[in-house]
GROMACS .gro file of C-alpha atoms in nm:
model
  279
    1UNK     CA    1  12.313  14.623  12.656
    2UNK     CA    2  12.135  14.465  12.950
    3UNK     CA    3  11.877  14.743  12.957
    4UNK     CA    4  11.852  14.820  12.586
    5UNK     CA    5  11.649  14.697  12.293
    6UNK     CA    6  11.801  14.827  11.968
    7UNK     CA    7  11.786  15.206  12.019
    8UNK     CA    8  11.540  15.181  12.307
    9UNK     CA    9  11.667  15.209  12.664
   10UNK     CA   10  11.496  15.122  12.989
   11UNK     CA   11  11.492  14.906  13.298
   12UNK     CA   12  11.176  15.044  13.457
   13UNK     CA   13  10.902  14.785  13.485
   14UNK     CA   14  10.683  14.971  13.235
   15UNK     CA   15  10.964  14.957  12.976
   16UNK     CA   16  11.024  14.587  13.041
   17UNK     CA   17  10.659  14.538  12.950
   18UNK     CA   18  10.711  14.732  12.626
   19UNK     CA   19  11.015  14.516  12.540
   20UNK     CA   20  10.811  14.201  12.602
   21UNK     CA   21  10.541  14.327  12.365
   22UNK     CA   22  10.803  14.407  12.100
   23UNK     CA   23  10.942  14.054  12.123
   24UNK     CA   24  10.592  13.911  12.092
   25UNK     CA   25  10.471  14.105  11.789
   26UNK     CA   26  10.779  14.223  11.595
   27UNK     CA   27  10.801  13.929  11.358
   28UNK     CA   28  10.430  13.893  11.292
   29UNK     CA   29  10.218  14.061  11.025
   30UNK     CA   30   9.984  14.212  11.286
   31UNK     CA   31   9.903  14.581  11.260
   32UNK     CA   32  10.030  14.773  11.564
   33UNK     CA   33   9.882  15.089  11.715
   34UNK     CA   34  10.130  15.282  11.932
   35UNK     CA   35   9.984  15.535  12.175
   36UNK     CA   36  10.152  15.773  12.415
   37UNK     CA   37  10.227  16.135  12.488
   38UNK     CA   38  10.428  16.349  12.250
   39UNK     CA   39  10.803  16.290  12.285
   40UNK     CA   40  10.785  15.943  12.442
   41UNK     CA   41  10.959  15.773  12.149
   42UNK     CA   42  10.676  15.625  11.945
   43UNK     CA   43  10.872  15.644  11.618
   44UNK     CA   44  11.174  15.481  11.783
   45UNK     CA   45  10.944  15.198  11.890
   46UNK     CA   46  10.803  15.166  11.538
   47UNK     CA   47  11.153  15.148  11.388
   48UNK     CA   48  11.251  14.887  11.646
   49UNK     CA   49  10.952  14.673  11.546
   50UNK     CA   50  11.062  14.700  11.182
   51UNK     CA   51  11.426  14.619  11.258
   52UNK     CA   52  11.327  14.315  11.463
   53UNK     CA   53  11.106  14.178  11.185
   54UNK     CA   54  11.185  13.977  10.873
   55UNK     CA   55  11.101  14.292  10.673
   56UNK     CA   56  11.411  14.473  10.797
   57UNK     CA   57  11.588  14.440  10.459
   58UNK     CA   58  11.312  14.647  10.300
   59UNK     CA   59  11.213  15.010  10.354
   60UNK     CA   60  11.065  15.169  10.664
   61UNK     CA   61  10.847  15.447  10.520
   62UNK     CA   62  10.704  15.722  10.741
   63UNK     CA   63  10.390  15.927  10.674
   64UNK     CA   64  10.333  16.225  10.903
   65UNK     CA   65   9.956  16.247  10.879
   66UNK     CA   66   9.950  16.589  11.040
   67UNK     CA   67  10.208  16.752  10.814
   68UNK     CA   68  10.068  16.683  10.465
   69UNK     CA   69   9.806  16.912  10.314
   70UNK     CA   70   9.470  16.741  10.265
   71UNK     CA   71   9.472  16.826   9.894
   72UNK     CA   72   9.800  16.634   9.851
   73UNK     CA   73   9.727  16.346  10.088
   74UNK     CA   74   9.583  16.105   9.828
   75UNK     CA   75   9.885  16.142   9.600
   76UNK     CA   76  10.128  16.118   9.891
   77UNK     CA   77   9.968  15.799  10.020
   78UNK     CA   78   9.865  15.619   9.702
   79UNK     CA   79  10.077  15.779   9.429
   80UNK     CA   80   9.970  15.932   9.099
   81UNK     CA   81   9.985  15.874   8.726
   82UNK     CA   82  10.116  16.126   8.475
   83UNK     CA   83   9.857  16.395   8.409
   84UNK     CA   84   9.640  16.296   8.704
   85UNK     CA   85   9.596  16.665   8.787
   86UNK     CA   86   9.742  17.002   8.695
   87UNK     CA   87  10.112  16.996   8.766
   88UNK     CA   88  10.142  16.616   8.768
   89UNK     CA   89  10.388  16.606   8.479
   90UNK     CA   90  10.524  16.269   8.588
   91UNK     CA   91  10.386  15.964   8.760
   92UNK     CA   92  10.500  15.891   9.114
   93UNK     CA   93  10.479  15.614   9.369
   94UNK     CA   94  10.300  15.700   9.691
   95UNK     CA   95  10.431  15.612  10.035
   96UNK     CA   96  10.230  15.288  10.039
   97UNK     CA   97  10.390  15.159   9.719
   98UNK     CA   98  10.733  15.272   9.836
   99UNK     CA   99  10.690  15.055  10.144
  100UNK     CA  100  10.602  14.740   9.945
  101UNK     CA  101  10.765  14.447  10.123
  102UNK     CA  102  10.853  14.662  10.422
  103UNK     CA  103  10.681  14.869  10.689
  104UNK     CA  104  10.451  15.171  10.658
  105UNK     CA  105  10.453  15.393  10.966
  106UNK     CA  106  10.149  15.621  10.991
  107UNK     CA  107  10.256  15.881  11.247
  108UNK     CA  108   9.988  16.097  11.414
  109UNK     CA  109   9.712  15.888  11.258
  110UNK     CA  110   9.455  16.088  11.456
  111UNK     CA  111   9.526  16.386  11.230
  112UNK     CA  112   9.430  16.202  10.910
  113UNK     CA  113   9.124  16.366  10.745
  114UNK     CA  114   8.806  16.159  10.726
  115UNK     CA  115   8.816  16.136  10.346
  116UNK     CA  116   9.158  15.973  10.356
  117UNK     CA  117   9.055  15.753  10.650
  118UNK     CA  118   8.793  15.591  10.426
  119UNK     CA  119   9.047  15.525  10.149
  120UNK     CA  120   9.306  15.398  10.395
  121UNK     CA  121   9.047  15.161  10.541
  122UNK     CA  122   8.988  15.005  10.199
  123UNK     CA  123   9.361  14.951  10.157
  124UNK     CA  124   9.399  14.799  10.505
  125UNK     CA  125   9.111  14.561  10.432
  126UNK     CA  126   9.214  14.435  10.089
  127UNK     CA  127   9.580  14.533  10.044
  128UNK     CA  128   9.509  14.704   9.711
  129UNK     CA  129   9.629  15.052   9.620
  130UNK     CA  130   9.496  15.276   9.341
  131UNK     CA  131   9.705  15.570   9.224
  132UNK     CA  132   9.538  15.905   9.169
  133UNK     CA  133   9.421  15.922   8.806
  134UNK     CA  134   9.440  15.546   8.754
  135UNK     CA  135   9.167  15.282   8.733
  136UNK     CA  136   9.407  14.996   8.806
  137UNK     CA  137   9.446  14.836   9.148
  138UNK     CA  138   9.797  14.737   9.260
  139UNK     CA  139   9.848  14.470   9.525
  140UNK     CA  140  10.089  14.585   9.796
  141UNK     CA  141  10.244  14.385  10.080
  142UNK     CA  142  10.315  14.616  10.373
  143UNK     CA  143  10.311  14.589  10.749
  144UNK     CA  144  10.125  14.885  10.900
  145UNK     CA  145  10.226  15.053  11.224
  146UNK     CA  146  10.027  15.358  11.334
  147UNK     CA  147  10.093  15.600  11.619
  148UNK     CA  148   9.906  15.880  11.790
  149UNK     CA  149   9.920  16.105  12.095
  150UNK     CA  150   9.547  16.170  12.064
  151UNK     CA  151   9.269  15.977  12.238
  152UNK     CA  152   9.110  15.800  11.941
  153UNK     CA  153   8.811  15.694  12.152
  154UNK     CA  154   8.723  16.061  12.203
  155UNK     CA  155   8.779  16.136  11.835
  156UNK     CA  156   8.543  15.853  11.742
  157UNK     CA  157   8.273  15.988  11.974
  158UNK     CA  158   8.315  16.329  11.812
  159UNK     CA  159   8.284  16.176  11.465
  160UNK     CA  160   8.640  16.268  11.367
  161UNK     CA  161   8.782  15.917  11.345
  162UNK     CA  162   8.625  15.613  11.185
  163UNK     CA  163   8.541  15.334  11.426
  164UNK     CA  164   8.600  15.063  11.165
  165UNK     CA  165   8.948  15.201  11.087
  166UNK     CA  166   9.031  15.214  11.457
  167UNK     CA  167   8.954  14.845  11.502
  168UNK     CA  168   9.157  14.759  11.192
  169UNK     CA  169   9.459  14.946  11.329
  170UNK     CA  170   9.422  14.848  11.695
  171UNK     CA  171   9.501  14.479  11.640
  172UNK     CA  172   9.802  14.491  11.875
  173UNK     CA  173   9.815  14.806  12.091
  174UNK     CA  174  10.133  14.923  12.264
  175UNK     CA  175  10.142  15.224  12.495
  176UNK     CA  176  10.468  15.414  12.541
  177UNK     CA  177  10.493  15.528  12.905
  178UNK     CA  178  10.563  15.894  12.988
  179UNK     CA  179  10.907  15.974  13.124
  180UNK     CA  180  10.787  16.057  13.476
  181UNK     CA  181  10.681  15.693  13.514
  182UNK     CA  182  11.028  15.565  13.429
  183UNK     CA  183  11.255  15.786  13.640
  184UNK     CA  184  11.495  15.496  13.703
  185UNK     CA  185  11.589  15.511  13.333
  186UNK     CA  186  11.737  15.861  13.370
  187UNK     CA  187  12.104  15.753  13.415
  188UNK     CA  188  12.107  15.548  13.094
  189UNK     CA  189  11.919  15.816  12.899
  190UNK     CA  190  12.147  16.092  13.025
  191UNK     CA  191  12.459  15.906  12.918
  192UNK     CA  192  12.314  15.841  12.573
  193UNK     CA  193  12.229  16.207  12.521
  194UNK     CA  194  12.563  16.328  12.654
  195UNK     CA  195  12.742  16.099  12.411
  196UNK     CA  196  12.526  16.224  12.126
  197UNK     CA  197  12.595  16.592  12.200
  198UNK     CA  198  12.954  16.586  12.321
  199UNK     CA  199  13.087  16.707  11.983
  200UNK     CA  200  13.459  16.777  11.991
  201UNK     CA  201  13.472  16.813  12.369
  202UNK     CA  202  13.729  16.591  12.536
  203UNK     CA  203  13.759  16.460  12.887
  204UNK     CA  204  13.521  16.317  13.142
  205UNK     CA  205  13.189  16.488  13.200
  206UNK     CA  206  12.973  16.428  13.505
  207UNK     CA  207  12.616  16.510  13.596
  208UNK     CA  208  12.612  16.606  13.962
  209UNK     CA  209  12.381  16.417  14.202
  210UNK     CA  210  12.200  16.745  14.266
  211UNK     CA  211  12.131  16.790  13.893
  212UNK     CA  212  12.013  16.429  13.862
  213UNK     CA  213  11.774  16.488  14.153
  214UNK     CA  214  11.636  16.800  13.983
  215UNK     CA  215  11.586  16.602  13.661
  216UNK     CA  216  11.417  16.321  13.854
  217UNK     CA  217  11.176  16.565  14.022
  218UNK     CA  218  11.065  16.735  13.701
  219UNK     CA  219  10.733  16.630  13.542
  220UNK     CA  220  10.867  16.621  13.178
  221UNK     CA  221  10.560  16.724  12.975
  222UNK     CA  222  10.777  16.688  12.663
  223UNK     CA  223  10.905  16.347  12.779
  224UNK     CA  224  11.226  16.198  12.638
  225UNK     CA  225  11.248  16.458  12.362
  226UNK     CA  226  11.244  16.737  12.621
  227UNK     CA  227  11.509  16.558  12.827
  228UNK     CA  228  11.739  16.538  12.526
  229UNK     CA  229  11.694  16.910  12.458
  230UNK     CA  230  11.759  16.988  12.825
  231UNK     CA  231  12.086  16.795  12.819
  232UNK     CA  232  12.199  16.970  12.502
  233UNK     CA  233  12.123  17.302  12.674
  234UNK     CA  234  12.322  17.197  12.981
  235UNK     CA  235  12.613  17.075  12.773
  236UNK     CA  236  12.643  17.413  12.602
  237UNK     CA  237  12.628  17.608  12.930
  238UNK     CA  238  12.863  17.386  13.130
  239UNK     CA  239  13.224  17.505  13.118
  240UNK     CA  240  13.359  17.261  13.376
  241UNK     CA  241  13.359  16.882  13.403
  242UNK     CA  242  13.034  16.867  13.605
  243UNK     CA  243  12.683  16.961  13.501
  244UNK     CA  244  12.509  17.141  13.789
  245UNK     CA  245  12.142  17.234  13.836
  246UNK     CA  246  12.207  17.591  13.719
  247UNK     CA  247  12.325  17.456  13.382
  248UNK     CA  248  11.981  17.312  13.316
  249UNK     CA  249  11.701  17.513  13.151
  250UNK     CA  250  11.551  17.758  13.401
  251UNK     CA  251  11.203  17.606  13.390
  252UNK     CA  252  11.351  17.272  13.501
  253UNK     CA  253  11.594  17.361  13.779
  254UNK     CA  254  11.337  17.583  13.952
  255UNK     CA  255  11.084  17.302  13.979
  256UNK     CA  256  11.072  17.112  14.307
  257UNK     CA  257  10.858  16.818  14.414
  258UNK     CA  258  10.854  16.625  14.738
  259UNK     CA  259  11.013  16.281  14.756
  260UNK     CA  260  10.678  16.137  14.853
  261UNK     CA  261  10.508  16.279  14.543
  262UNK     CA  262  10.788  16.148  14.323
  263UNK     CA  263  10.754  15.799  14.470
  264UNK     CA  264  10.384  15.800  14.384
  265UNK     CA  265  10.452  15.903  14.024
  266UNK     CA  266  10.731  15.660  13.943
  267UNK     CA  267  10.726  15.283  13.946
  268UNK     CA  268  11.106  15.275  13.986
  269UNK     CA  269  11.252  15.578  14.167
  270UNK     CA  270  11.625  15.637  14.161
  271UNK     CA  271  11.838  15.496  14.439
  272UNK     CA  272  12.143  15.681  14.566
  273UNK     CA  273  12.391  15.494  14.343
  274UNK     CA  274  12.196  15.584  14.031
  275UNK     CA  275  12.228  15.955  14.104
  276UNK     CA  276  12.594  15.931  14.008
  277UNK     CA  277  12.596  15.973  13.631
  278UNK     CA  278  12.938  15.976  13.466
  279UNK     CA  279  13.029  15.988  13.102
   0.00000   0.00000   0.00000
């Protein structure tokens, strides 16, 4: 509990800064833009902001901007009326209307097509939503949180992201640090993932100091998500009470870095006591 914030875990200095930002902005109406590499936990952060706000009794609605076909994006975001287009046999609320009173999480906002960026900008500016096929504006009260692993500044220079939308979304920016910058959080993360994947297995399970060192030396391009997958892999392969380096995915246990290089990468390297991870 000392090093956790809802479902977020961390005692590294960079995570303490994230927790401070959450405490500052969670209960405000300010739009938040979360940036960070893939797998760092941006959606977990967004959900934490929602749960720490006065909107937590209402819905947290997610829109994956990179997973919805452009032809369906307007209806998904804003809703539709009956007969709005071929196949629209019934009216439907869009994600924005579903989130009324709560939080709308726009994941991978950098993937949103330009046409929808323009329409989203109008909604962000005036809080009014118009369903596809309707001429009526509906007032909606939502808190917007957006996230991206893309560099929006580059996308703006390339003409693929609207500058005015960026400034509307970037009211309160929060950057999620990559895992290699928070190595000291490994023991807590490992225990959480072991608990999540222990299944019906009984008895104490340890992660050997050698395995912890291998995990600490790895660069983690997939970040926390990759770490969770690695621990599930190790759990399946381990037939004893101790996870060893050879139980880890091959691409991880074969990687070696010098202690000096690790110290440069991390703001909080592991000390000897933290290499003892026991569930």
